[in-house]
Amino acid sequence: MKVQQISHHVVFILLAAAVRSQVNPEICRYPLGMTSGQIQDEDISASSQWSESTAARFGRLDLDNGDGDGAWCPDIMSEPDGLKEYLQVDLRSLHFITLVGTQGRHADGMGNEFAQRYRIMYSRDGSEWVGWHDRKGRQVIEGNRNAYDVVLKDLEPPIIARFVRFMPVTDHSMIVCMRVELYGCEWLDGLMSYSIPDGHQMIYRGLDVYFNDSVYDGASADRLTKGLGQLTDGTWGLDDFLHSHIYAMWPGYDYVGWNNKSLPKGYVEMIFEFDHVRNFTSMKVHCNNMFSRGVRMFRQATCYFRSGSDWEADPVTFRPTVDRTSQSARFVTVSLGDRTASAIKCRFHFSDVWMLFSEVAFQSGSAVYNTSPTATKHPTNTPPGDDPTHKLDDSNTRILIGCLVAIIAILLAIIVITLWRQVWQKMLEKASRRLLDDELTARLAVQTQAFSSHHSSLSSESGFTSNFTYERIFPLCSDYQEPSRLIRKLPEFAQSTEHLGPSTSCRALAASGADGAPHYAEADIISLQESSDSSTYSITAVDMTLFAGTDSSMREFPRHKLTFKEKLGEGQFGEVHLCEAEGMQDFLDEDLSIEGNDESPLLVAVKTLREDANKNARNDFLKEIRIMSRLRDPNIVRLLAVCVDTDPLCMITEYMENGDLNQFLCNLRLKEAADEDKTEQEEKEGESMVSYSKLIGMAVQIASGMKYLSSLNFVHRDLATRNCLVGKNYTIKIADFGMSRNLYRGDYYRIQGRAVLPIRWMSWESILLGKFTMASDVWAFGVTLWEILTLCKKQPYSQLSDEQVIENTGEYFRDQGKQVYLPKPPCCPDRVYNDLMLSCWRRNAKQRPSFQEIHTQLMESLA
Ligand code: AMP
């Protein structure tokens, strides 16, 4: 066989695999090219510009934030009402857009322009424009609050468009400038619009259930026409149509549904219009099948095809086996027999009173899902219906080849990774398969990414791949904010800890770093995902404005006034030293001065950035300073001053005499009731003892510190005894904001490369869905409380290997009673275990207590 033929075969096989893929909103979140420059200057235009230096082409979001100059600023004088100004981006082909980012202009302190609020308009063809609104109808998006930071907004619902306009909402009181980025992936379904009868209303046991297409963006008269909506928003309905996994929406929200009695012909007719002529292999329809409530999947689909002006006479008819046993919602694949068309008309026949669809997707010869966010763009825009004789035009062929090359590269990468990390892959695959088998409603973000790279496919028996149904435990529409000088790569965290088995006694803190890498080396933290690619780790709703701004109140302390005493420990950034700080008490402002401590010189802990730290670690260090400088609470370690004028960078914090809580407790024994009447000698020995009430007192202090953090909506992400410090008289303070800092990394919701995660402290949704919230901090608090009451003698789930911990996470998720909870510590009263500890590990994050409640409950348990 000739090489060309072989390559054709390979291409065909890869194509066959590729067409199985479909857009997945949780994965489809790639920057579309404003920042990288892939979107050309000529594709960025605007209604007006303030001056040549603020033309549209400068409206590119800048993650490094450079000198902060260069942004698009409209000429506000040109539009009296200011509402019509826009910055327009032409993506050259249809894209599924899930996220937008905006930033202002600061010009290194010379400028202070930003858009506090803005709207978005979009168009698929460049002539019909639609105003985006969220699921509740709100059009205005809250934008930037300062000229530096990037603010990311989830588009819920996502947009399918080629042209997007950012329209600042301004009252003329200030000049507005914007730098923007769009995130998503190419929309290779090619579907430009669908036309359907709008959904009907059901009354179920007195409850109004609305099955209308609430996000449809076309016209609505007798039928909905010329738009896209819920059937293409990438969100699948749950088995029980009364529930919606989109937060706070009405019953039936996820589905568009019709009543047989209102459609006398006995079928629902849908017309799908595509961007150009395509060769259709199949259509997937996500149907509800809750027959106990009169809902069933369709009994027959008859599809007609049109390439020119008329519908062809010979339809394709498909009769699925109607499932009379399982009530699960499912995708039904309708084979379209490789028919060529630019429009398809399908009639779906009822098999019961109701028929409910939540998603429709098409697989066509030219719909090869892009494997890379930077996939080749259509060099030309092919208008709908053009050139019906060609199945694939030149531009598509080029895209195809580009995609196939990328697929081959990814396959090779997968093979390498597979061999390299076989153990991890097995474990994660197993968890993934289980989730899929059970038709569970969540997406295992971590391993999907690990295996699929940018290409969102994972084979499953159903043949419908990659677009796992997922349950949004928390609405995704949170503010994602990132301060300006964030770094985009992860620091090279600790060495792999795969070799570390479960420990059984006091855990040794690994404080290595022989390789010179910054380390977070702990047996408690494992490297969960080590793909060279990224995993989707969503950042949560943290109001970073609380931490934003440049005017850090931290003052520079004269370095020469620090006298080294001893080394206290070693952390991710470098060493921590005990030092005497001469004149520190006088140096501190009133609100920072350390009460009751008149020692002079004052003892302080000095954390120093290692000399060989790279730029990223350096920026991280500064970031941690910035976060800590704004935290003021008796149970949070206080940052007193900094030395950042020259290297090495130092942060000076209050000294906590008894080191970290883990080591502290590990060396203690629990004081039993019998220990109360000890002789003096025994009492001395008893110094290494601690009472139950002291332990609870420590937990109260941690809860109090966390209560403060939660009042700022600040997610710590790494709460554990190892990250709490102990001062005099059992004073506890929360420290180590290293993990929370990672929330604000340049790559937003991704952890690239080696992600080391404290899995034994992490909630199921943090591990499986990458969601970190106050509620996941509550979960970690439960584990921390358990550590305290067991005096840190064992690692949590010490009987489980890391793989088994992940497996157990799957069980927490499934919630079928198979999950293993941490056992009740011997000294822990039933009430504290049942009402408090277990409540922190509730599956439903909303049902977990708040830190306020935890604090009150713990205080009451002491009374
Ligand atoms: P870190 O870099 O914050 O992880 O700190 C590493 C180690 O240094 C901790 O585990 C503590 O044992 C010690 N350490 C850090 N900060 C302090 C402090 N403020 N007072 C006493 N010991 C500290």
PDB file of N, CA, C and O and ligand atoms in Angstrom, residues 509 568-574 576 605 607 637 653-657 659-660 663 722-723 725 735-736, ligand 1:
ATOM      1  N   LEU A 509       7.385  15.222  58.703  1.00  0.00           N
ATOM      2  CA  LEU A 509       7.243  16.218  57.659  1.00  0.00           C
ATOM      3  C   LEU A 509       8.464  16.148  56.777  1.00  0.00           C
ATOM      4  O   LEU A 509       9.577  16.308  57.240  1.00  0.00           O
ATOM      5  N   LEU A 568      13.784  27.461  62.119  1.00  0.00           N
ATOM      6  CA  LEU A 568      12.541  26.888  62.646  1.00  0.00           C
ATOM      7  C   LEU A 568      12.000  25.782  61.759  1.00  0.00           C
ATOM      8  O   LEU A 568      11.349  24.853  62.207  1.00  0.00           O
ATOM      9  N   GLY A 569      12.208  25.915  60.491  1.00  0.00           N
ATOM     10  CA  GLY A 569      11.672  24.906  59.574  1.00  0.00           C
ATOM     11  C   GLY A 569      11.945  25.318  58.151  1.00  0.00           C
ATOM     12  O   GLY A 569      12.640  26.309  57.881  1.00  0.00           O
ATOM     13  N   GLU A 570      11.392  24.524  57.275  1.00  0.00           N
ATOM     14  CA  GLU A 570      11.620  24.798  55.864  1.00  0.00           C
ATOM     15  C   GLU A 570      10.303  24.621  55.142  1.00  0.00           C
ATOM     16  O   GLU A 570       9.562  23.668  55.399  1.00  0.00           O
ATOM     17  N   GLY A 571       9.975  25.541  54.304  1.00  0.00           N
ATOM     18  CA  GLY A 571       8.703  25.455  53.590  1.00  0.00           C
ATOM     19  C   GLY A 571       8.909  25.519  52.104  1.00  0.00           C
ATOM     20  O   GLY A 571      10.012  25.346  51.597  1.00  0.00           O
ATOM     21  N   GLN A 572       7.812  25.800  51.436  1.00  0.00           N
ATOM     22  CA  GLN A 572       7.793  25.797  49.987  1.00  0.00           C
ATOM     23  C   GLN A 572       8.735  26.833  49.380  1.00  0.00           C
ATOM     24  O   GLN A 572       9.340  26.623  48.340  1.00  0.00           O
ATOM     25  N   PHE A 573       8.872  27.959  50.055  1.00  0.00           N
ATOM     26  CA  PHE A 573       9.661  29.039  49.479  1.00  0.00           C
ATOM     27  C   PHE A 573      11.122  29.032  49.902  1.00  0.00           C
ATOM     28  O   PHE A 573      11.967  29.576  49.225  1.00  0.00           O
ATOM     29  N   GLY A 574      11.366  28.481  51.059  1.00  0.00           N
ATOM     30  CA  GLY A 574      12.721  28.527  51.573  1.00  0.00           C
ATOM     31  C   GLY A 574      12.671  28.260  53.063  1.00  0.00           C
ATOM     32  O   GLY A 574      11.734  27.647  53.559  1.00  0.00           O
ATOM     33  N   VAL A 576      12.580  29.013  57.213  1.00  0.00           N
ATOM     34  CA  VAL A 576      11.936  29.913  58.168  1.00  0.00           C
ATOM     35  C   VAL A 576      12.872  29.996  59.365  1.00  0.00           C
ATOM     36  O   VAL A 576      13.287  28.974  59.918  1.00  0.00           O
ATOM     37  N   ALA A 605       9.348  35.319  63.372  1.00  0.00           N
ATOM     38  CA  ALA A 605       9.697  34.270  62.400  1.00  0.00           C
ATOM     39  C   ALA A 605       9.932  34.961  61.061  1.00  0.00           C
ATOM     40  O   ALA A 605       9.117  35.780  60.637  1.00  0.00           O
ATOM     41  N   LYS A 607      10.471  34.345  57.140  1.00  0.00           N
ATOM     42  CA  LYS A 607      10.400  33.402  56.022  1.00  0.00           C
ATOM     43  C   LYS A 607      11.151  34.026  54.860  1.00  0.00           C
ATOM     44  O   LYS A 607      10.840  35.151  54.441  1.00  0.00           O
ATOM     45  N   VAL A 637      -2.212  33.910  61.506  1.00  0.00           N
ATOM     46  CA  VAL A 637      -0.847  34.373  61.749  1.00  0.00           C
ATOM     47  C   VAL A 637      -0.645  35.737  61.110  1.00  0.00           C
ATOM     48  O   VAL A 637      -1.045  35.955  59.961  1.00  0.00           O
ATOM     49  N   THR A 653       6.832  37.374  60.259  1.00  0.00           N
ATOM     50  CA  THR A 653       5.539  37.097  60.904  1.00  0.00           C
ATOM     51  C   THR A 653       5.764  36.955  62.400  1.00  0.00           C
ATOM     52  O   THR A 653       6.902  36.800  62.859  1.00  0.00           O
ATOM     53  N   GLU A 654       4.656  36.977  63.125  1.00  0.00           N
ATOM     54  CA  GLU A 654       4.792  36.766  64.560  1.00  0.00           C
ATOM     55  C   GLU A 654       5.335  35.355  64.806  1.00  0.00           C
ATOM     56  O   GLU A 654       5.086  34.429  64.026  1.00  0.00           O
ATOM     57  N   TYR A 655       6.073  35.223  65.867  1.00  0.00           N
ATOM     58  CA  TYR A 655       6.698  33.938  66.190  1.00  0.00           C
ATOM     59  C   TYR A 655       5.734  33.112  67.024  1.00  0.00           C
ATOM     60  O   TYR A 655       5.165  33.601  68.003  1.00  0.00           O
ATOM     61  N   MET A 656       5.543  31.869  66.621  1.00  0.00           N
ATOM     62  CA  MET A 656       4.659  30.971  67.346  1.00  0.00           C
ATOM     63  C   MET A 656       5.558  29.916  68.005  1.00  0.00           C
ATOM     64  O   MET A 656       6.081  29.014  67.339  1.00  0.00           O
ATOM     65  N   GLU A 657       5.695  30.062  69.314  1.00  0.00           N
ATOM     66  CA  GLU A 657       6.712  29.323  70.058  1.00  0.00           C
ATOM     67  C   GLU A 657       6.654  27.811  69.911  1.00  0.00           C
ATOM     68  O   GLU A 657       7.661  27.121  69.978  1.00  0.00           O
ATOM     69  N   GLY A 659       5.614  25.914  67.334  1.00  0.00           N
ATOM     70  CA  GLY A 659       5.687  25.320  65.996  1.00  0.00           C
ATOM     71  C   GLY A 659       4.316  24.933  65.450  1.00  0.00           C
ATOM     72  O   GLY A 659       3.283  25.479  65.846  1.00  0.00           O
ATOM     73  N   ASP A 660       4.314  23.984  64.542  1.00  0.00           N
ATOM     74  CA  ASP A 660       3.031  23.662  63.926  1.00  0.00           C
ATOM     75  C   ASP A 660       2.238  22.672  64.776  1.00  0.00           C
ATOM     76  O   ASP A 660       2.788  21.894  65.546  1.00  0.00           O
ATOM     77  N   GLN A 663       2.940  18.667  64.680  1.00  0.00           N
ATOM     78  CA  GLN A 663       4.067  18.188  65.486  1.00  0.00           C
ATOM     79  C   GLN A 663       3.784  18.362  66.974  1.00  0.00           C
ATOM     80  O   GLN A 663       4.130  17.515  67.782  1.00  0.00           O
ATOM     81  N   ARG A 722      -1.161  20.661  60.048  1.00  0.00           N
ATOM     82  CA  ARG A 722       0.208  21.049  59.662  1.00  0.00           C
ATOM     83  C   ARG A 722       0.294  22.520  59.294  1.00  0.00           C
ATOM     84  O   ARG A 722       1.379  23.097  59.273  1.00  0.00           O
ATOM     85  N   ASN A 723      -0.836  23.113  58.965  1.00  0.00           N
ATOM     86  CA  ASN A 723      -0.833  24.515  58.562  1.00  0.00           C
ATOM     87  C   ASN A 723      -1.373  25.449  59.642  1.00  0.00           C
ATOM     88  O   ASN A 723      -1.769  26.571  59.348  1.00  0.00           O
ATOM     89  N   LEU A 725      -0.374  27.024  63.481  1.00  0.00           N
ATOM     90  CA  LEU A 725       0.776  27.204  64.360  1.00  0.00           C
ATOM     91  C   LEU A 725       0.305  27.382  65.802  1.00  0.00           C
ATOM     92  O   LEU A 725      -0.812  27.859  66.052  1.00  0.00           O
ATOM     93  N   ALA A 735      -2.129  29.362  59.372  1.00  0.00           N
ATOM     94  CA  ALA A 735      -1.038  29.911  58.551  1.00  0.00           C
ATOM     95  C   ALA A 735      -1.086  29.279  57.171  1.00  0.00           C
ATOM     96  O   ALA A 735      -2.019  28.552  56.837  1.00  0.00           O
ATOM     97  N   ASP A 736      -0.087  29.548  56.434  1.00  0.00           N
ATOM     98  CA  ASP A 736       0.146  28.913  55.147  1.00  0.00           C
ATOM     99  C   ASP A 736      -0.957  29.148  54.129  1.00  0.00           C
ATOM    100  O   ASP A 736      -1.896  28.372  53.999  1.00  0.00           O
TER     101      ASP A 736
HETATM  102  P1  AMP B   1       5.988  27.233  56.026  1.00  0.00           P
HETATM  103  O1  AMP B   1       6.957  27.697  55.031  1.00  0.00           O
HETATM  104  O2  AMP B   1       5.001  28.301  56.404  1.00  0.00           O
HETATM  105  O3  AMP B   1       5.319  25.950  55.651  1.00  0.00           O
HETATM  106  O4  AMP B   1       6.824  26.929  57.374  1.00  0.00           O
HETATM  107  C1  AMP B   1       7.669  25.821  57.525  1.00  0.00           C
HETATM  108  C2  AMP B   1       7.799  25.480  58.984  1.00  0.00           C
HETATM  109  O5  AMP B   1       8.410  26.560  59.685  1.00  0.00           O
HETATM  110  C3  AMP B   1       6.461  25.241  59.683  1.00  0.00           C
HETATM  111  O6  AMP B   1       6.039  23.920  59.563  1.00  0.00           O
HETATM  112  C4  AMP B   1       6.790  25.592  61.125  1.00  0.00           C
HETATM  113  O7  AMP B   1       7.350  24.496  61.801  1.00  0.00           O
HETATM  114  C5  AMP B   1       7.841  26.682  60.974  1.00  0.00           C
HETATM  115  N1  AMP B   1       7.227  28.006  61.077  1.00  0.00           N
HETATM  116  C6  AMP B   1       6.706  28.724  60.076  1.00  0.00           C
HETATM  117  N2  AMP B   1       6.215  29.898  60.506  1.00  0.00           N
HETATM  118  C7  AMP B   1       6.437  29.917  61.841  1.00  0.00           C
HETATM  119  C8  AMP B   1       6.147  30.861  62.883  1.00  0.00           C
HETATM  120  N3  AMP B   1       5.509  31.991  62.595  1.00  0.00           N
HETATM  121  N4  AMP B   1       6.497  30.552  64.125  1.00  0.00           N
HETATM  122  C9  AMP B   1       7.101  29.389  64.385  1.00  0.00           C
HETATM  123  N5  AMP B   1       7.402  28.461  63.469  1.00  0.00           N
HETATM  124  C10 AMP B   1       7.079  28.704  62.201  1.00  0.00           C
END
